[in-house]
Short mmCIF file of C-alpha atoms and ligand atoms in Angstrom, two decimals:
data_model
loop_
_atom_site.label_atom_id
_atom_site.label_comp_id
_atom_site.label_asym_id
_atom_site.label_seq_id
_atom_site.Cartn_x
_atom_site.Cartn_y
_atom_site.Cartn_z
CA MET A 1 9.58 -16.41 9.63
CA LEU A 2 5.87 -17.07 10.06
CA ARG A 3 5.40 -18.63 6.61
CA PRO A 4 7.77 -20.56 4.34
CA ARG A 5 7.64 -18.22 1.35
CA LEU A 6 7.38 -14.54 0.59
CA CYS A 7 4.12 -12.84 -0.31
CA ILE A 8 4.85 -10.33 -3.09
CA GLY A 9 2.66 -7.53 -4.38
CA MET A 10 3.45 -5.01 -7.07
CA SER A 11 2.41 -1.38 -7.14
CA VAL A 12 0.92 -0.27 -10.44
CA ALA A 13 1.04 3.37 -9.30
CA PRO A 14 3.36 3.75 -11.61
CA THR A 15 6.23 4.73 -9.31
CA TRP A 16 8.91 3.88 -11.90
CA LEU A 17 7.75 6.88 -13.92
CA SER A 18 7.65 9.39 -11.06
CA GLY A 19 10.32 12.07 -10.65
CA GLU A 20 12.01 12.23 -14.04
CA GLY A 21 11.09 8.63 -14.95
CA TRP A 22 8.18 9.61 -17.24
CA ARG A 23 10.51 11.63 -19.48
CA HIS A 24 12.44 8.61 -20.80
CA GLN A 25 11.71 7.60 -24.39
CA GLY A 26 9.38 4.62 -24.37
CA SER A 27 8.21 5.24 -20.78
CA GLY A 28 4.62 4.69 -21.97
CA ILE A 29 3.41 7.68 -19.91
CA GLU A 30 0.80 8.47 -22.57
CA GLY A 31 -1.08 5.37 -21.32
CA LEU A 32 -1.40 6.69 -17.77
CA TYR A 33 -5.09 7.59 -18.05
CA SER A 34 -6.02 4.39 -19.89
CA SER A 35 -5.65 0.76 -18.79
CA ASP A 36 -2.57 0.28 -20.96
CA LEU A 37 0.24 0.92 -18.50
CA ALA A 38 -1.26 -0.95 -15.58
CA LEU A 39 -2.48 -3.81 -17.75
CA ASP A 40 0.97 -4.42 -19.19
CA VAL A 41 2.47 -4.55 -15.70
CA ALA A 42 -0.33 -6.75 -14.37
CA ARG A 43 0.17 -9.28 -17.15
CA ARG A 44 3.90 -9.40 -16.52
CA ALA A 45 3.38 -9.61 -12.76
CA GLU A 46 0.99 -12.51 -13.33
CA ALA A 47 3.58 -14.26 -15.53
CA ALA A 48 5.98 -13.91 -12.56
CA HIS A 49 3.28 -15.45 -10.26
CA LEU A 50 3.08 -12.47 -7.92
CA ASP A 51 0.34 -12.52 -5.29
CA PHE A 52 -1.26 -9.27 -6.39
CA VAL A 53 -1.01 -5.94 -8.11
CA PHE A 54 -1.96 -2.99 -6.00
CA ARG A 55 -3.14 0.54 -6.70
CA PRO A 56 -2.76 3.15 -3.93
CA ASP A 57 -4.99 6.20 -4.21
CA ALA A 58 -5.62 9.75 -3.08
CA SER A 59 -8.65 12.03 -3.38
CA PHE A 60 -6.84 15.33 -3.82
CA LEU A 61 -4.43 16.94 -6.27
CA PRO A 62 -1.40 18.80 -4.89
CA LEU A 63 -0.68 21.18 -7.77
CA SER A 64 2.87 21.92 -6.62
CA VAL A 65 4.25 18.77 -8.25
CA MET A 66 2.02 18.67 -11.33
CA GLU A 67 4.15 21.04 -13.36
CA GLN A 68 7.01 18.53 -13.24
CA SER A 69 5.34 15.14 -12.91
CA PHE A 70 1.96 13.37 -12.74
CA GLY A 71 1.78 13.39 -8.93
CA PHE A 72 -1.43 11.95 -7.53
CA SER A 73 -3.44 12.35 -10.73
CA SER A 74 -4.87 8.95 -11.62
CA LEU A 75 -7.84 6.91 -12.71
CA ASP A 76 -10.15 5.62 -10.02
CA PRO A 77 -8.27 2.53 -8.74
CA THR A 78 -11.28 0.21 -8.51
CA LEU A 79 -12.42 0.99 -12.06
CA LEU A 80 -8.86 0.58 -13.31
CA LEU A 81 -8.53 -2.83 -11.68
CA ALA A 82 -11.95 -3.86 -12.97
CA SER A 83 -10.67 -3.23 -16.49
CA ILE A 84 -7.69 -5.46 -15.75
CA ALA A 85 -9.84 -8.23 -14.28
CA ARG A 86 -10.97 -9.67 -17.61
CA GLU A 87 -7.51 -9.47 -19.12
CA THR A 88 -5.88 -11.55 -16.36
CA SER A 89 -6.92 -14.75 -14.64
CA ARG A 90 -4.84 -15.50 -11.56
CA ILE A 91 -3.23 -12.43 -10.04
CA GLY A 92 -4.88 -10.64 -7.07
CA LEU A 93 -6.19 -7.08 -7.59
CA VAL A 94 -5.91 -4.87 -4.50
CA THR A 95 -7.68 -1.52 -4.70
CA THR A 96 -7.64 1.40 -2.25
CA ILE A 97 -10.77 2.91 -0.73
CA SER A 98 -10.60 5.49 2.06
CA THR A 99 -12.80 5.04 5.12
CA THR A 100 -12.59 8.76 5.95
CA PHE A 101 -14.52 10.22 3.05
CA GLY A 102 -16.82 7.64 1.50
CA HIS A 103 -19.76 5.53 2.60
CA PRO A 104 -19.52 1.83 3.47
CA TYR A 105 -22.51 0.81 1.32
CA HIS A 106 -20.80 2.13 -1.81
CA ALA A 107 -17.48 0.60 -0.82
CA ALA A 108 -19.00 -2.81 -0.03
CA ARG A 109 -20.75 -2.91 -3.39
CA GLN A 110 -17.74 -1.72 -5.42
CA LEU A 111 -15.41 -4.21 -3.76
CA MET A 112 -17.79 -7.16 -4.14
CA SER A 113 -18.33 -6.13 -7.77
CA LEU A 114 -14.57 -6.23 -8.38
CA HIS A 115 -14.51 -9.61 -6.62
CA TRP A 116 -17.17 -11.05 -8.95
CA LEU A 117 -15.63 -9.49 -12.07
CA SER A 118 -12.24 -10.99 -11.20
CA ARG A 119 -13.65 -14.32 -9.96
CA GLY A 120 -12.41 -13.98 -6.39
CA ARG A 121 -9.27 -11.90 -6.81
CA ALA A 122 -10.20 -8.58 -5.15
CA GLY A 123 -8.45 -7.12 -2.11
CA TRP A 124 -9.13 -3.89 -0.23
CA ASN A 125 -6.43 -1.50 0.98
CA VAL A 126 -8.21 0.24 3.88
CA VAL A 127 -6.80 3.75 4.32
CA THR A 128 -7.78 6.58 6.62
CA ALA A 129 -6.23 9.01 4.07
CA LEU A 130 -3.66 11.74 4.36
CA GLN A 131 -5.48 14.73 2.87
CA GLY A 132 -8.50 15.64 0.79
CA ASN A 133 -10.96 16.82 3.48
CA GLU A 134 -11.73 20.00 1.48
CA ASN A 135 -13.17 17.85 -1.31
CA PHE A 136 -15.72 16.30 1.03
CA GLY A 137 -17.05 19.29 2.92
CA LEU A 138 -14.76 18.85 5.92
CA PRO A 139 -13.02 22.07 7.07
CA ASP A 140 -10.12 20.09 8.60
CA MET A 141 -8.74 16.62 8.42
CA PRO A 142 -10.39 14.67 11.28
CA SER A 143 -8.05 13.64 14.10
CA SER A 144 -6.28 10.31 14.00
CA GLU A 145 -8.64 9.00 16.73
CA ALA A 146 -11.75 10.05 14.81
CA ARG A 147 -10.41 8.57 11.57
CA TYR A 148 -9.57 5.21 13.09
CA ALA A 149 -12.90 5.04 14.96
CA ARG A 150 -14.68 5.68 11.67
CA ALA A 151 -12.42 3.15 9.91
CA ALA A 152 -13.34 0.44 12.42
CA GLU A 153 -17.06 1.10 12.06
CA PHE A 154 -16.80 1.45 8.25
CA THR A 155 -14.98 -1.88 7.94
CA GLN A 156 -17.41 -3.64 10.21
CA VAL A 157 -20.36 -2.37 8.15
CA VAL A 158 -18.70 -3.39 4.88
CA ARG A 159 -18.09 -6.92 6.15
CA ARG A 160 -21.59 -7.27 7.50
CA LEU A 161 -23.03 -6.06 4.18
CA TRP A 162 -20.95 -8.67 2.33
CA GLY A 163 -22.41 -11.31 4.61
CA SER A 164 -25.97 -9.98 4.38
CA PHE A 165 -26.57 -11.74 1.04
CA PRO A 166 -24.66 -15.01 1.52
CA SER A 167 -23.78 -17.02 -1.57
CA ARG A 168 -25.81 -19.98 -0.35
CA ALA A 169 -28.93 -17.82 -0.63
CA LEU A 170 -28.51 -17.87 -4.39
CA LEU A 171 -30.57 -20.84 -5.65
CA VAL A 172 -31.07 -20.14 -9.39
CA ASP A 173 -33.46 -23.11 -9.50
CA ARG A 174 -34.99 -22.77 -12.96
CA GLU A 175 -37.34 -25.71 -12.59
CA ALA A 176 -38.95 -24.56 -9.36
CA GLY A 177 -38.67 -20.90 -10.33
CA HIS A 178 -36.77 -20.01 -7.15
CA TYR A 179 -34.04 -17.46 -7.74
CA ALA A 180 -32.94 -16.87 -4.15
CA ASP A 181 -33.78 -18.05 -0.63
CA THR A 182 -34.88 -14.75 0.86
CA ASP A 183 -34.91 -16.18 4.39
CA LEU A 184 -31.12 -16.04 4.21
CA ILE A 185 -30.84 -12.47 2.90
CA LEU A 186 -31.03 -10.36 6.02
CA PRO A 187 -30.80 -6.67 6.94
CA ILE A 188 -27.85 -5.68 9.11
CA ASP A 189 -29.72 -2.88 10.93
CA HIS A 190 -26.52 -1.03 11.79
CA GLN A 191 -26.93 2.03 14.02
CA GLY A 192 -23.53 3.48 14.82
CA ALA A 193 -21.77 6.74 15.64
CA ASN A 194 -20.99 7.43 11.96
CA PHE A 195 -23.35 5.31 9.88
CA GLN A 196 -26.89 4.03 9.86
CA VAL A 197 -27.23 1.20 7.36
CA ARG A 198 -30.19 -1.12 7.07
CA GLY A 199 -28.98 -3.53 4.38
CA PRO A 200 -29.00 -6.11 2.96
CA MET A 201 -26.60 -5.40 0.09
CA ASN A 202 -27.99 -5.71 -3.43
CA LEU A 203 -25.28 -8.11 -4.55
CA PRO A 204 -24.58 -11.66 -3.36
CA GLU A 205 -21.30 -12.62 -1.77
CA TYR A 206 -18.83 -14.29 -4.16
CA PRO A 207 -18.72 -17.99 -3.21
CA GLY A 208 -15.61 -19.73 -1.94
CA ALA A 209 -13.11 -16.95 -1.31
CA ASP A 210 -13.49 -13.83 0.80
CA ILE A 211 -11.94 -10.42 0.10
CA PRO A 212 -8.65 -10.00 2.00
CA LEU A 213 -8.01 -6.66 3.70
CA MET A 214 -4.83 -4.64 3.62
CA GLN A 215 -4.18 -1.77 6.03
CA ALA A 216 -1.82 1.18 5.61
CA GLY A 217 -0.98 3.47 8.55
CA GLY A 218 1.71 2.88 11.16
CA SER A 219 0.72 4.73 14.37
CA ALA A 220 -0.24 2.76 17.49
CA LEU A 221 -3.90 3.17 16.54
CA GLY A 222 -3.16 2.02 12.99
CA VAL A 223 -1.26 -1.06 14.14
CA ASP A 224 -4.03 -1.99 16.56
CA PHE A 225 -6.59 -1.64 13.77
CA ALA A 226 -4.41 -3.86 11.55
CA GLY A 227 -4.15 -6.45 14.33
CA GLN A 228 -7.92 -6.52 14.46
CA VAL A 229 -8.88 -6.67 10.78
CA ALA A 230 -5.98 -6.87 8.33
CA ASP A 231 -4.67 -9.84 6.36
CA MET A 232 -1.82 -7.68 5.07
CA VAL A 233 -0.17 -4.48 6.20
CA PHE A 234 1.43 -2.07 3.74
CA ALA A 235 4.10 -0.47 5.91
CA GLN A 236 6.95 1.98 5.78
CA THR A 237 9.91 0.30 7.44
CA PRO A 238 13.14 1.95 6.26
CA ASP A 239 15.45 -0.49 8.07
CA LEU A 240 15.39 -4.02 9.46
CA ALA A 241 15.14 -2.78 13.06
CA ALA A 242 11.98 -0.87 12.15
CA ALA A 243 10.55 -3.93 10.39
CA LEU A 244 11.30 -6.19 13.37
CA ALA A 245 9.69 -3.69 15.74
CA MET A 246 6.62 -3.40 13.50
CA ARG A 247 6.39 -7.19 13.21
CA ARG A 248 6.48 -7.51 17.02
CA GLN A 249 3.78 -4.87 17.47
CA LEU A 250 1.56 -6.48 14.83
CA SER A 251 1.92 -9.91 16.42
CA ASP A 252 1.09 -8.43 19.78
CA ARG A 253 -2.00 -6.61 18.52
CA ALA A 254 -3.16 -9.64 16.50
CA GLN A 255 -3.02 -11.79 19.63
CA ALA A 256 -4.80 -9.11 21.64
CA HIS A 257 -7.65 -9.47 19.12
CA ARG A 258 -7.50 -13.31 19.37
CA ARG A 259 -5.83 -13.81 16.00
CA GLN A 260 -2.58 -15.52 15.08
CA PRO A 261 0.50 -13.40 14.23
CA ARG A 262 0.75 -15.20 10.88
CA ASP A 263 -2.76 -13.99 9.96
CA VAL A 264 -1.37 -10.45 9.60
CA ARG A 265 1.30 -10.33 6.90
CA LEU A 266 3.77 -7.49 7.13
CA LEU A 267 4.49 -6.25 3.59
CA PRO A 268 6.65 -3.10 3.59
CA GLY A 269 6.92 -1.02 0.47
CA LEU A 270 10.25 -1.86 -1.18
CA SER A 271 11.52 0.99 -3.32
CA LEU A 272 13.92 -0.42 -5.90
CA TYR A 273 16.34 1.59 -7.98
CA LEU A 274 18.04 -1.22 -9.86
CA GLY A 275 20.97 -1.17 -12.26
CA ASP A 276 23.55 -3.55 -13.65
CA THR A 277 26.06 -1.92 -11.29
CA ARG A 278 25.69 0.00 -8.01
CA GLU A 279 27.02 3.13 -9.70
CA GLU A 280 24.36 2.88 -12.38
CA ALA A 281 21.64 2.44 -9.75
CA ARG A 282 22.88 5.41 -7.69
CA ALA A 283 23.04 7.57 -10.82
CA LEU A 284 19.48 6.55 -11.67
CA PHE A 285 18.31 7.50 -8.19
CA LEU A 286 20.00 10.91 -8.25
CA ALA A 287 18.82 11.67 -11.78
CA THR A 288 15.25 10.82 -10.77
CA HIS A 289 15.21 13.38 -7.98
CA HIS A 290 17.60 16.05 -9.21
CA ARG A 291 14.90 18.69 -9.72
CA LEU A 292 14.01 18.72 -6.01
CA ASP A 293 15.96 21.80 -4.87
CA ARG A 294 17.32 22.67 -1.41
CA GLN A 295 14.28 24.82 -0.56
CA GLN A 296 11.87 21.99 -1.37
CA ARG A 297 13.94 19.53 0.66
CA MET A 298 14.02 21.91 3.63
CA ALA A 299 10.26 22.34 3.34
CA ARG A 300 9.88 18.56 3.72
CA VAL A 301 12.06 18.61 6.85
CA ARG A 302 9.90 21.42 8.26
CA ASP A 303 6.70 19.58 7.44
CA PHE A 304 7.77 16.20 8.82
CA LEU A 305 9.85 17.27 11.82
CA GLY A 306 9.00 20.90 12.56
CA LEU A 307 12.71 21.70 12.14
CA ASP A 308 13.84 24.84 10.30
CA LEU A 309 17.24 24.34 8.66
CA ALA A 310 17.35 27.76 6.95
CA ASP A 311 20.13 29.17 9.18
CA TRP A 312 21.65 25.89 10.31
CA PRO A 313 25.45 25.62 9.75
CA ASP A 314 26.24 22.87 7.26
CA ASP A 315 28.76 21.19 9.57
CA ARG A 316 26.56 21.06 12.66
CA PRO A 317 25.02 17.61 13.25
CA ILE A 318 21.29 17.42 13.95
CA THR A 319 20.50 15.47 17.10
CA ASN A 320 17.43 14.26 18.90
CA ALA A 321 17.61 17.25 21.25
CA ASP A 322 17.16 19.63 18.30
CA LEU A 323 13.76 18.25 17.36
CA PRO A 324 10.76 20.28 18.55
CA GLU A 325 9.05 18.04 21.06
CA ASN A 326 5.42 18.34 20.21
CA HIS A 327 5.58 18.67 16.47
CA ARG A 328 3.26 16.20 14.82
CA SER A 329 2.82 16.30 11.09
CA PRO A 330 -0.92 16.05 10.50
CA ARG A 331 -0.18 13.78 7.59
CA CYS A 332 1.55 10.60 8.64
CA ALA A 333 2.92 9.68 12.05
CA SER A 334 4.84 6.65 10.81
CA GLN A 335 6.78 8.65 8.22
CA CYS A 336 7.85 11.19 10.86
CA ASP A 337 8.87 8.44 13.29
CA ALA A 338 11.15 6.91 10.68
CA LEU A 339 12.90 10.24 10.15
CA ARG A 340 13.25 10.76 13.90
CA ARG A 341 14.98 7.37 14.13
CA ILE A 342 17.48 8.43 11.45
CA ILE A 343 18.32 11.59 13.39
CA ARG A 344 18.62 9.71 16.68
CA ASP A 345 20.89 7.00 15.26
CA ASP A 346 22.96 8.87 12.63
CA ARG A 347 23.11 12.51 13.85
CA PRO A 348 23.27 13.76 10.22
CA THR A 349 24.47 17.21 9.14
CA PRO A 350 22.01 19.24 7.00
CA PRO A 351 23.70 18.20 3.70
CA ASP A 352 23.54 14.54 4.85
CA LEU A 353 19.90 14.77 5.88
CA LEU A 354 18.84 16.66 2.75
CA ALA A 355 20.50 14.02 0.53
CA ARG A 356 18.83 11.09 2.32
CA PRO A 357 16.57 8.95 0.16
CA GLU A 358 13.95 9.35 2.90
CA ILE A 359 13.80 13.09 2.24
CA LEU A 360 14.24 12.89 -1.52
CA ALA A 361 11.83 10.09 -2.12
CA SER A 362 9.84 8.04 0.38
CA VAL A 363 10.37 6.53 3.80
CA HIS A 364 10.05 3.10 2.29
CA TRP A 365 12.71 0.45 2.57
CA GLN A 366 15.05 1.31 -0.32
CA VAL A 367 17.49 -0.75 -2.30
CA ILE A 368 19.60 1.35 -4.63
CA GLY A 369 21.87 -1.26 -6.18
CA THR A 370 22.02 -4.44 -8.22
CA VAL A 371 19.64 -7.38 -8.37
CA ASP A 372 22.16 -9.31 -6.22
CA ASP A 373 22.02 -6.57 -3.58
CA ALA A 374 18.22 -6.70 -3.55
CA VAL A 375 18.05 -10.51 -3.32
CA ALA A 376 20.55 -10.54 -0.44
CA GLU A 377 18.69 -7.88 1.49
CA ILE A 378 15.25 -9.41 0.98
CA ALA A 379 16.54 -12.83 2.09
CA THR A 380 18.17 -11.32 5.19
CA TRP A 381 15.03 -9.44 6.24
CA PHE A 382 12.78 -12.44 5.59
CA ARG A 383 14.99 -14.96 7.42
CA ALA A 384 15.33 -12.57 10.36
CA GLY A 385 11.53 -12.57 10.69
CA GLY A 386 11.23 -8.87 9.87
CA ILE A 387 8.89 -9.26 6.90
CA ASP A 388 6.38 -11.69 5.43
CA GLY A 389 6.89 -10.30 1.96
CA PHE A 390 6.90 -6.87 0.33
CA ILE A 391 5.14 -4.59 -2.09
CA ALA A 392 7.52 -3.72 -4.91
CA VAL A 393 7.68 -0.03 -5.70
CA PRO A 394 10.24 0.20 -8.50
CA GLY A 395 11.62 3.68 -9.11
CA GLY A 396 13.60 5.65 -11.62
CA SER A 397 12.76 4.11 -14.97
CA VAL A 398 11.20 1.21 -16.80
CA ARG A 399 14.62 -0.47 -16.44
CA SER A 400 14.08 -0.89 -12.67
CA LEU A 401 10.69 -2.45 -13.37
CA ASP A 402 12.16 -4.81 -15.98
CA LEU A 403 14.97 -5.90 -13.66
CA LEU A 404 12.46 -6.53 -10.89
CA LEU A 405 10.15 -8.72 -12.95
CA ASP A 406 12.67 -10.39 -15.26
CA ALA A 407 15.65 -10.88 -12.94
CA LEU A 408 14.88 -10.29 -9.27
CA ILE A 409 11.71 -12.39 -8.94
CA PRO A 410 13.24 -15.41 -10.76
CA ARG A 411 16.24 -15.18 -8.40
CA LEU A 412 13.91 -15.31 -5.39
CA VAL A 413 12.26 -18.40 -6.91
CA GLU A 414 15.67 -20.05 -7.40
CA ALA A 415 16.50 -19.31 -3.76
CA GLY A 416 13.31 -21.12 -2.69
CA LEU A 417 11.88 -17.88 -1.30
CA PHE A 418 9.00 -17.51 -3.77
CA ARG A 419 6.56 -19.72 -5.71
CA SER A 420 7.45 -21.00 -9.18
CA ARG A 421 3.81 -21.41 -10.22
CA TYR A 422 0.33 -20.59 -8.95
CA THR A 423 -1.54 -23.25 -7.01
CA ALA A 424 -4.69 -21.12 -6.57
CA ASP A 425 -6.75 -18.69 -8.59
CA THR A 426 -8.07 -16.38 -5.89
CA LEU A 427 -6.23 -13.79 -3.80
CA ARG A 428 -7.15 -15.62 -0.59
CA GLY A 429 -5.78 -18.80 -2.14
CA HIS A 430 -2.43 -17.13 -2.91
CA LEU A 431 -2.17 -15.72 0.61
CA GLU A 432 -2.73 -19.14 2.16
CA ASP A 433 -0.51 -20.93 -0.40
C1 FMN B 1 2.68 2.71 3.56
C2 FMN B 1 1.50 3.62 3.61
C3 FMN B 1 0.69 3.71 2.48
C4 FMN B 1 -0.43 4.55 2.48
N1 FMN B 1 -1.20 4.62 1.36
C5 FMN B 1 -2.25 5.46 1.33
C6 FMN B 1 -3.06 5.59 0.16
O1 FMN B 1 -2.85 4.94 -0.86
N2 FMN B 1 -4.09 6.46 0.19
C7 FMN B 1 -4.38 7.21 1.29
O2 FMN B 1 -5.33 7.99 1.25
N3 FMN B 1 -3.65 7.11 2.43
C8 FMN B 1 -2.60 6.25 2.47
N4 FMN B 1 -1.84 6.15 3.61
C9 FMN B 1 -2.22 6.96 4.78
C10 FMN B 1 -2.82 6.13 5.88
O3 FMN B 1 -4.02 5.49 5.51
C11 FMN B 1 -3.05 6.96 7.13
O4 FMN B 1 -4.06 7.90 6.91
C12 FMN B 1 -1.82 7.72 7.56
O5 FMN B 1 -0.68 6.89 7.50
C13 FMN B 1 -1.98 8.24 8.99
O6 FMN B 1 -2.14 7.18 9.86
P1 FMN B 1 -0.97 6.72 10.85
O7 FMN B 1 -0.72 7.89 11.72
O8 FMN B 1 -1.52 5.52 11.54
O9 FMN B 1 0.25 6.38 10.03
C14 FMN B 1 -0.72 5.31 3.62
C15 FMN B 1 0.08 5.20 4.74
C16 FMN B 1 1.18 4.36 4.76
C17 FMN B 1 2.02 4.25 6.00
#
């Protein structure tokens, strides 16, 4: 444990309505393309004193899922969070901006705008993106190396632009008629492999609290990048062993970049299917994913692992030796690694593998059970030093969301694992609390 209490973020994606979740009466799905859904959750998350709400994002629309659910269709995350800024006062607002497709000048200005509008509560989830190249004139997705090199340069430019108009340069001296001390507003004159940016930025830095960075991407390059720049890491760690290994790697890479391990908070996604009983939770999970048929599940196995299960006997276990050696999904190395670990450790048969939550849903840490089950598991992982907190990704229905905010978080407070009130009103303040 690197800090005494958990850091807790809440996805406003809204994951609890994915799968079949949106079809429940009263799901509120009609509010998806307005602020309504996210605002309601943000207000409730603020009442529970969470560190931040968080909006992941994608710049492409896979049509295959749209017939059955809302998929990746969504409002622009930064605009959505800006609309929430004035309706809340304490909770952090973490948006997602990809470093692969956009330009750092735009990103720097959008993020600092959100920071001003929320009075110091903005955070940036730095992603190198999974897909979407065809929407930006790129014939293929750039390699992992190219994406992380661009991410490092992009992030450096954004930070330098934020610093190019320091808050102390803002004088607003009515009497003398001096608005700003222009000696302090300096160009950055960046000439790099990907960007040429003169600066300065046309917006001053928000005084007193900087914008924390979150990173998502679990390959060796991703972890090194996180060790260099991230305050938080959104990770996929399906079991405690994976979390402990990730925590060790992050600490190692943080120190290699002359930072402290505690500066980089490991916050895995925690997918929660909660019910009053375990049976209820399991039924909720299965009902949520029942429309994913065997063909679709096998397609996921093929995509992630390069393994074709079409003619595989149902009683034959799948072992490490069966996995094609050089298959790399272009999409996400960390997700594939998690599935490889399951095959290495559990040797599942095809029916076992195809029923795994990791195939049906995500490779996030999953609790399918009661609030007691979730509290026990979170406490175990935290006390073992595997996590610094988590990002809640409730699934299945609004009921999972309600149990998270109304029952689970208060139980963590009672256990002394989470704050009972805010002591700060900026995101940086919450992280250091
Ligand atoms: C937990 C997690 C969350 C992610 N969220 C996003 C996202 O919201 N938007 C996005 O474009 N990419 C997202 N990504 C993709 C990563 O930014 C990255 O492109 C991908 O994981 C490949 O990098 P890697 O090989 O280092 O994992 C996410 C990845 C992970 C592991």
